[in-house]
């Protein structure tokens, strides 16, 4: 490996030795940049990589809140403002008990590259809390969001840092967060959060954007390899925002989705998943996927255990991991390949372990990498910000058309970079290289900051 790359990787590993997810994300990016680094001998002198892997700022804060029984709880809140090179920090908020600094930093780091790929002026950030929204009442969620924003508000702003949703943070949470921000600042700053409800400045098609975007990218990738979604069997992990709308668009393109899951277990319906029912259970009732059996007793439910993540054992042409990081292990990858999978579309962030990705690529399975393939969400958030600035709203069709163009362009950039640097067909490397080239140009232009 290139000396400079190796040194930065070693130093980053020592400095962040207790942050495995962050190191995993950094390693994947840096390793794929080798041909670019080789071609530019001033990167080392100007510490391009060192500056890229060090967040501009990390904020961590206490979030006290009271439950419905009067018991007070304390959670930890985070905002990692990773890079403002090409625009205000931009990235979602995640509420999940697994949240820690390593996860926030890996997500923030990936976000810089993803946002650069969209071609829109947005920097990279991420935030959230180890708060578990599951089983909480609406009032508890509201009190938590208000307490979280009471600290976060001083660090964000429509030209500074613009959070959005992620795992555990949807339109309801964004509403409570926005309400509290507006109350504290006493100003209607529409562009300070994205993923808002339509009635107070949200964008049509934002809810659908990440899932739809994933399928647009998949469509382009398959087309490049003389294939399509028509008639393909698809499995999708998760049953949240990304999974639901990936399912909807995949079906529109003629695919059959046979399995979806939540963190407890997986539904296999060989007749094709009843998506309206999934929406009812997940978006309306906030229930468990197992309830699918109440209406479709002919479907199969397979429980997830510590050693078994059942969805990847099901035979599929295309697998779309849309739940969480590292959910596709090497074991799962082997099963998917043995069952004849032709393409993987990463809807979630870093859902495949490094070994799983390597295995797919070695076995000629096409991989649509998260940074590129799930960028439709943040791209549409940027479109929401533009609408807020213009005090104007696009129609659903206008936003979807823009999203489609953006995803098509992202695929083209990944392809071009992979062709240019001798790794044709490896869109994982292509995405990293294409994003890095843009960021490096901005870094050079802005001097040592
Ligand atoms: P949601 O909270 O809407 O849904 C998450 C889904 O994944 C749920 O079905 C959840 O099951 C499941 N899940 C979460 N954690 C785990 C886990 N540890 N093990 C198994 N299943 C799990 O989140 P989103 O759909 O918004 O996000 C999903 C992924 O997509 C994340 O990686 C996120 O970072 C990424 N992403 C999201 C974007 C967006 O616009 N929302 C944009 C780009 C990326 P359960 O209900 O049981 O917890």
XYZ file of C-alpha atoms and ligand atoms in Angstrom:
497
model
C 0.000 0.000 0.000
C 1.051 3.603 -0.701
C 3.235 4.868 2.223
C 1.162 7.978 2.858
C -2.095 6.040 2.947
C -0.636 3.449 5.249
C 0.662 6.100 7.649
C -2.700 7.912 7.810
C -4.532 4.645 8.353
C -2.139 3.642 11.139
C -2.371 7.024 12.848
C -6.163 7.080 12.553
C -6.353 3.577 14.015
C -4.252 4.543 17.019
C -6.139 7.799 17.644
C -9.556 6.157 17.366
C -8.814 2.686 18.616
C -12.129 2.416 20.460
C -14.222 3.357 17.417
C -14.535 0.241 15.209
C -17.335 1.450 12.936
C -15.539 4.720 12.253
C -12.303 2.901 11.454
C -14.149 0.478 9.182
C -15.611 3.371 7.177
C -12.276 5.209 6.957
C -10.400 2.074 5.922
C -12.821 1.309 3.102
C -12.514 4.809 1.691
C -8.759 5.195 2.054
C -7.958 1.797 0.551
C -9.983 2.565 -2.539
C -8.223 5.919 -3.021
C -4.806 4.408 -3.621
C -4.655 5.110 -7.385
C -5.715 8.735 -6.838
C -3.219 9.303 -4.041
C -0.462 7.767 -6.161
C -1.185 10.313 -8.867
C -0.938 13.414 -6.584
C 2.257 13.841 -4.622
C 1.216 17.064 -2.857
C -1.603 15.429 -0.872
C 0.838 14.200 1.757
C 2.582 17.567 2.252
C -0.771 19.330 2.617
C -2.261 16.644 4.879
C -5.336 16.154 2.685
C -6.263 12.809 4.196
C -5.489 13.770 7.795
C -7.828 16.740 7.450
C -10.500 14.590 5.854
C -10.633 12.007 8.654
C -10.709 14.516 11.526
C -14.161 16.023 12.236
C -14.265 19.821 12.350
C -16.216 19.574 15.610
C -17.919 16.990 17.832
C -20.646 18.093 20.210
C -21.915 15.805 22.952
C -24.554 16.811 25.487
C -26.901 15.670 28.241
C -30.572 15.123 27.418
C -32.737 14.822 30.547
C -36.438 14.027 30.056
C -39.395 12.838 32.106
C -41.500 9.763 31.272
C -45.270 9.537 31.723
C -44.859 8.216 35.288
C -42.777 11.163 36.400
C -39.496 9.232 36.269
C -36.570 11.261 34.946
C -34.122 9.684 32.462
C -30.847 10.960 31.046
C -29.627 10.199 27.527
C -26.608 11.384 25.605
C -27.028 13.566 22.523
C -24.479 14.067 19.725
C -23.830 16.195 16.713
C -20.729 15.501 14.658
C -20.023 18.456 12.370
C -17.612 16.649 10.141
C -17.020 18.801 7.089
C -18.269 22.162 5.822
C -16.048 22.080 2.724
C -18.815 22.279 0.172
C -21.805 23.507 2.188
C -23.475 23.648 5.608
C -23.130 20.434 7.643
C -25.937 18.140 6.560
C -26.983 14.714 7.793
C -29.637 12.947 9.805
C -30.345 12.366 13.482
C -30.553 8.777 14.726
C -32.400 7.764 17.890
C -31.421 4.188 18.736
C -29.938 2.563 21.863
C -26.836 1.498 19.890
C -25.833 5.129 19.160
C -22.327 6.062 20.333
C -19.524 8.316 19.129
C -18.073 5.687 16.802
C -21.387 5.232 14.999
C -21.963 8.984 14.792
C -18.480 9.500 13.337
C -18.761 6.711 10.777
C -22.100 8.086 9.620
C -20.765 11.662 9.515
C -17.687 10.591 7.573
C -19.725 8.679 4.977
C -22.090 11.629 4.714
C -19.315 13.951 3.461
C -18.706 11.694 0.462
C -22.385 10.976 -0.164
C -23.265 14.651 -0.132
C -20.417 15.469 -2.500
C -21.745 12.856 -4.947
C -25.172 14.524 -5.112
C -23.595 17.520 -6.863
C -25.418 19.816 -4.423
C -23.816 22.315 -1.992
C -24.037 20.369 1.274
C -21.323 19.433 3.781
C -21.315 16.375 6.028
C -22.608 15.831 9.558
C -24.591 13.402 11.674
C -26.188 13.337 15.088
C -28.550 11.548 17.374
C -28.946 9.954 20.753
C -28.879 6.591 22.500
C -32.560 7.209 23.320
C -34.816 4.257 22.410
C -38.087 5.525 20.924
C -39.635 2.037 20.864
C -42.633 1.689 23.165
C -42.623 5.390 24.152
C -45.845 7.409 24.140
C -46.254 10.455 21.873
C -45.863 12.725 24.891
C -42.615 11.040 25.915
C -41.270 11.411 22.369
C -42.245 15.083 22.384
C -40.587 15.769 25.734
C -37.428 14.000 24.627
C -37.288 15.914 21.320
C -37.839 19.230 23.105
C -35.056 18.531 25.571
C -32.726 17.398 22.765
C -33.374 20.581 20.763
C -32.995 22.817 23.824
C -29.283 22.033 23.611
C -28.867 21.372 19.885
C -30.434 24.658 18.709
C -27.317 26.706 19.503
C -25.215 24.599 17.119
C -27.464 24.509 14.036
C -29.059 26.916 11.548
C -30.140 26.887 7.923
C -26.714 28.121 6.761
C -24.758 26.325 9.485
C -25.969 22.790 10.048
C -29.197 21.199 8.833
C -30.233 17.911 10.495
C -32.867 15.493 9.142
C -34.255 12.057 10.073
C -32.596 8.652 10.226
C -33.314 5.479 12.209
C -35.954 6.286 14.849
C -36.445 9.846 13.597
C -39.300 10.408 11.153
C -41.812 13.179 10.433
C -43.245 13.066 13.974
C -39.866 13.642 15.641
C -38.816 16.285 13.091
C -42.080 18.118 13.868
C -41.393 18.224 17.617
C -37.763 19.233 17.031
C -38.766 22.003 14.626
C -41.462 23.303 16.975
C -38.985 23.643 19.827
C -36.332 25.282 17.605
C -38.862 27.832 16.366
C -40.005 28.541 19.904
C -36.483 29.118 21.239
C -35.248 31.180 18.273
C -38.548 33.017 17.818
C -38.125 32.888 14.062
C -39.510 30.717 11.281
C -36.306 29.321 9.798
C -37.817 26.722 7.466
C -34.513 25.355 6.159
C -33.042 24.454 9.563
C -34.391 20.883 9.435
C -35.452 18.703 6.532
C -37.966 15.875 6.405
C -40.641 18.301 7.628
C -44.336 17.725 7.060
C -45.619 19.283 3.844
C -47.889 21.743 5.667
C -45.003 23.702 7.211
C -42.313 23.567 4.537
C -41.534 19.927 3.819
C -40.933 18.649 0.325
C -43.197 16.310 -1.552
C -41.362 13.038 -2.293
C -38.838 13.499 0.570
C -40.371 10.562 2.437
C -40.044 8.352 -0.645
C -36.692 9.724 -1.800
C -34.115 7.379 -0.269
C -35.952 4.199 -1.267
C -36.902 5.463 -4.724
C -33.372 6.774 -5.257
C -31.910 3.391 -4.379
C -34.019 1.763 -7.085
C -33.130 4.460 -9.645
C -29.448 3.756 -8.973
C -30.072 -0.005 -9.197
C -31.928 0.483 -12.504
C -28.934 2.346 -13.961
C -26.415 -0.176 -12.653
C -28.369 -3.123 -14.055
C -28.867 -1.323 -17.369
C -25.108 -0.853 -17.623
C -24.780 -4.636 -17.369
C -27.611 -5.351 -19.840
C -30.088 -6.291 -17.156
C -33.162 -4.828 -15.427
C -35.446 -5.164 -12.398
C -38.239 -6.674 -14.476
C -39.176 -10.138 -13.174
C -36.460 -10.193 -10.475
C -37.028 -11.618 -7.001
C -35.995 -9.123 -4.316
C -35.464 -9.300 -0.557
C -35.336 -6.096 1.523
C -34.175 -5.913 5.107
C -35.905 -3.449 7.424
C -39.455 -2.186 7.133
C -38.810 1.464 7.879
C -38.667 4.530 5.696
C -35.989 3.348 3.262
C -37.196 -0.257 2.972
C -40.858 0.625 2.355
C -40.217 3.022 -0.519
C -37.515 0.851 -2.073
C -40.128 -1.901 -2.121
C -42.727 0.389 -3.705
C -40.447 1.479 -6.557
C -38.981 -1.990 -7.147
C -42.500 -3.356 -7.639
C -43.274 -0.469 -10.008
C -40.317 -1.635 -12.143
C -41.709 -5.173 -12.317
C -39.761 -6.846 -9.493
C -41.333 -9.149 -6.908
C -40.397 -8.414 -3.285
C -40.768 -11.624 -1.269
C -39.292 -10.724 2.122
C -38.934 -7.800 4.541
C -38.019 -7.715 8.242
C -37.699 -5.711 11.436
C -35.247 -6.239 14.275
C -37.301 -9.141 15.685
C -37.843 -11.238 12.585
C -38.497 -11.647 8.912
C -41.641 -12.148 6.812
C -41.342 -14.371 3.742
C -44.363 -14.135 1.435
C -43.779 -16.055 -1.767
C -46.791 -14.336 -3.364
C -45.120 -10.965 -2.988
C -45.159 -8.706 0.086
C -48.417 -6.822 0.710
C -46.840 -3.374 1.026
C -50.030 -1.539 2.000
C -50.257 -3.834 5.013
C -46.602 -3.202 5.920
C -47.263 0.556 5.720
C -50.294 0.179 7.979
C -48.354 -1.865 10.569
C -45.173 0.232 10.508
C -46.161 3.785 9.541
C -49.579 3.988 11.178
C -49.695 1.500 14.065
C -45.923 1.446 14.807
C -46.298 -2.300 15.362
C -44.123 -5.378 14.785
C -43.758 -7.055 11.390
C -44.988 -10.345 12.830
C -48.513 -8.840 12.804
C -48.418 -9.378 9.012
C -49.481 -12.974 9.721
C -52.834 -11.799 11.139
C -53.930 -10.916 7.607
C -51.670 -13.309 5.657
C -51.457 -16.545 7.669
C -50.042 -18.296 4.574
C -46.831 -16.219 4.829
C -43.885 -17.404 6.900
C -42.347 -15.623 9.910
C -38.760 -16.423 10.859
C -37.416 -15.011 14.103
C -34.064 -13.214 14.211
C -31.660 -14.533 16.818
C -28.168 -13.562 17.890
C -26.722 -16.072 15.414
C -29.273 -15.912 12.630
C -30.341 -12.958 10.485
C -32.782 -14.973 8.401
C -33.584 -12.654 5.521
C -30.288 -13.289 3.709
C -30.926 -17.064 3.677
C -33.860 -16.518 1.307
C -33.167 -16.985 -2.394
C -33.202 -13.691 -4.299
C -31.801 -12.139 -7.474
C -31.376 -8.771 -5.782
C -30.844 -8.086 -2.078
C -31.426 -4.630 -0.620
C -30.096 -4.209 2.925
C -32.107 -1.232 4.231
C -31.962 -1.676 8.028
C -28.619 -0.947 9.658
C -24.804 -1.164 9.567
C -22.988 -4.498 9.256
C -26.191 -6.511 8.811
C -24.687 -8.448 5.878
C -21.806 -10.525 7.208
C -19.453 -12.747 5.232
C -21.637 -15.741 6.134
C -24.727 -14.027 4.781
C -22.814 -12.972 1.670
C -21.837 -16.577 1.033
C -25.464 -17.691 1.331
C -26.663 -14.944 -0.997
C -24.032 -15.836 -3.602
C -24.763 -19.568 -3.308
C -28.430 -18.699 -3.936
C -27.559 -16.840 -7.137
C -27.803 -13.165 -6.140
C -26.731 -10.829 -8.976
C -26.838 -7.426 -7.277
C -26.741 -5.813 -3.843
C -28.205 -2.343 -3.268
C -27.149 -0.695 -0.036
C -30.121 1.343 1.210
C -28.757 1.423 4.762
C -25.408 2.997 5.621
C -22.489 0.512 5.556
C -24.832 -2.515 5.756
C -22.206 -4.904 4.364
C -19.098 -5.720 6.353
C -15.804 -5.177 4.510
C -15.446 -8.964 4.091
C -18.957 -9.300 2.677
C -18.375 -6.529 0.113
C -15.075 -8.110 -0.895
C -16.771 -11.472 -1.330
C -19.529 -10.014 -3.527
C -17.020 -8.238 -5.760
C -14.846 -11.342 -6.071
C -17.916 -13.305 -7.158
C -18.948 -10.744 -9.774
C -21.980 -9.590 -7.842
C -22.757 -5.944 -8.590
C -22.653 -3.734 -5.491
C -24.461 -0.389 -5.355
C -22.594 1.277 -2.458
C -24.519 3.179 0.213
C -22.716 6.484 -0.289
C -24.027 6.612 -3.829
C -27.129 4.442 -3.806
C -28.876 5.939 -0.764
C -27.922 9.553 -1.547
C -31.424 10.261 -2.843
C -32.638 11.102 0.656
C -30.123 13.817 1.335
C -30.342 15.081 -2.247
C -34.074 15.608 -1.778
C -33.390 17.236 1.582
C -31.236 19.733 -0.317
C -34.147 20.231 -2.723
C -36.340 20.853 0.351
C -33.842 23.503 1.519
C -33.974 25.226 -1.886
C -37.781 25.285 -1.788
C -37.625 26.807 1.716
C -35.229 29.512 0.507
C -37.369 30.274 -2.531
C -40.592 30.087 -0.467
C -41.944 27.869 -3.192
C -43.005 24.215 -3.556
C -42.403 21.790 -6.381
C -44.974 19.150 -7.295
C -44.316 15.501 -6.453
C -43.538 14.814 -10.108
C -41.049 17.690 -10.299
C -39.155 16.460 -7.245
C -39.167 12.854 -8.430
C -37.842 13.896 -11.815
C -35.004 15.871 -10.199
C -34.237 12.905 -7.943
C -34.135 10.524 -10.890
C -31.686 12.811 -12.721
C -29.487 13.151 -9.640
C -29.332 9.366 -9.100
C -28.599 8.775 -12.781
C -25.764 11.336 -12.602
C -24.388 9.744 -9.435
C -24.258 6.375 -11.150
C -22.486 7.976 -14.127
C -19.890 9.601 -11.815
C -19.205 6.274 -10.065
C -18.857 4.495 -13.396
C -16.598 7.163 -14.865
C -14.285 7.157 -11.847
C -14.091 3.363 -11.752
C -13.262 3.260 -15.480
C -10.705 6.059 -15.173
C -8.838 4.417 -12.286
C -8.779 0.859 -13.613
C -11.488 -0.750 -11.501
C -14.400 -0.850 -13.970
C -17.562 -2.345 -12.492
C -16.380 -1.719 -8.919
C -18.801 1.064 -7.993
C -17.710 0.953 -4.346
C -14.304 2.289 -5.344
C -15.881 4.473 -8.046
C -18.103 6.263 -5.508
C -15.225 6.929 -3.124
C -12.949 8.216 -5.869
C -15.569 10.428 -7.530
C -16.499 12.051 -4.206
C -12.884 12.445 -3.096
C -11.901 14.201 -6.325
C -14.524 16.867 -5.722
C -13.659 17.284 -2.038
C -9.929 17.470 -2.731
C -10.546 20.239 -5.248
C -12.500 22.252 -2.662
C -9.806 21.587 -0.065
C -7.095 22.853 -2.354
C -9.117 25.964 -3.218
C -9.835 26.891 0.412
C -6.300 26.655 1.786
C -5.243 25.120 5.078
C -8.430 25.185 7.175
P -36.326 3.520 10.197
O -36.198 3.795 11.638
O -37.486 4.102 9.458
O -36.328 1.951 9.932
C -35.268 1.155 10.329
C -35.621 -0.288 10.041
O -34.482 -1.093 10.249
C -36.700 -0.818 10.968
O -37.430 -1.812 10.308
C -35.890 -1.415 12.117
O -36.544 -2.456 12.821
C -34.705 -1.975 11.366
N -33.514 -1.957 12.231
C -32.951 -0.884 12.836
N -31.905 -1.258 13.570
C -31.814 -2.583 13.444
C -30.928 -3.564 13.950
N -29.935 -3.228 14.783
N -31.129 -4.843 13.573
C -32.126 -5.184 12.744
N -32.995 -4.293 12.230
C -32.841 -3.036 12.572
O -34.944 3.999 9.545
P -34.619 4.358 8.033
O -35.391 3.488 7.129
O -34.720 5.815 7.896
O -33.067 4.000 7.959
C -32.590 2.701 7.615
C -31.154 2.795 7.149
O -31.066 3.669 6.015
C -30.158 3.355 8.166
O -28.896 2.748 7.972
C -30.053 4.825 7.761
O -28.843 5.403 8.191
C -30.116 4.689 6.259
N -30.498 5.897 5.550
C -31.690 6.516 5.795
C -32.034 7.643 5.076
C -33.371 8.277 5.227
O -33.678 9.186 4.435
N -34.222 7.866 6.166
C -31.119 8.255 4.103
C -29.925 7.471 3.858
C -29.636 6.369 4.585
P -37.213 -2.119 14.250
O -38.436 -1.349 13.935
O -37.475 -3.464 14.832
O -36.189 -1.352 15.019
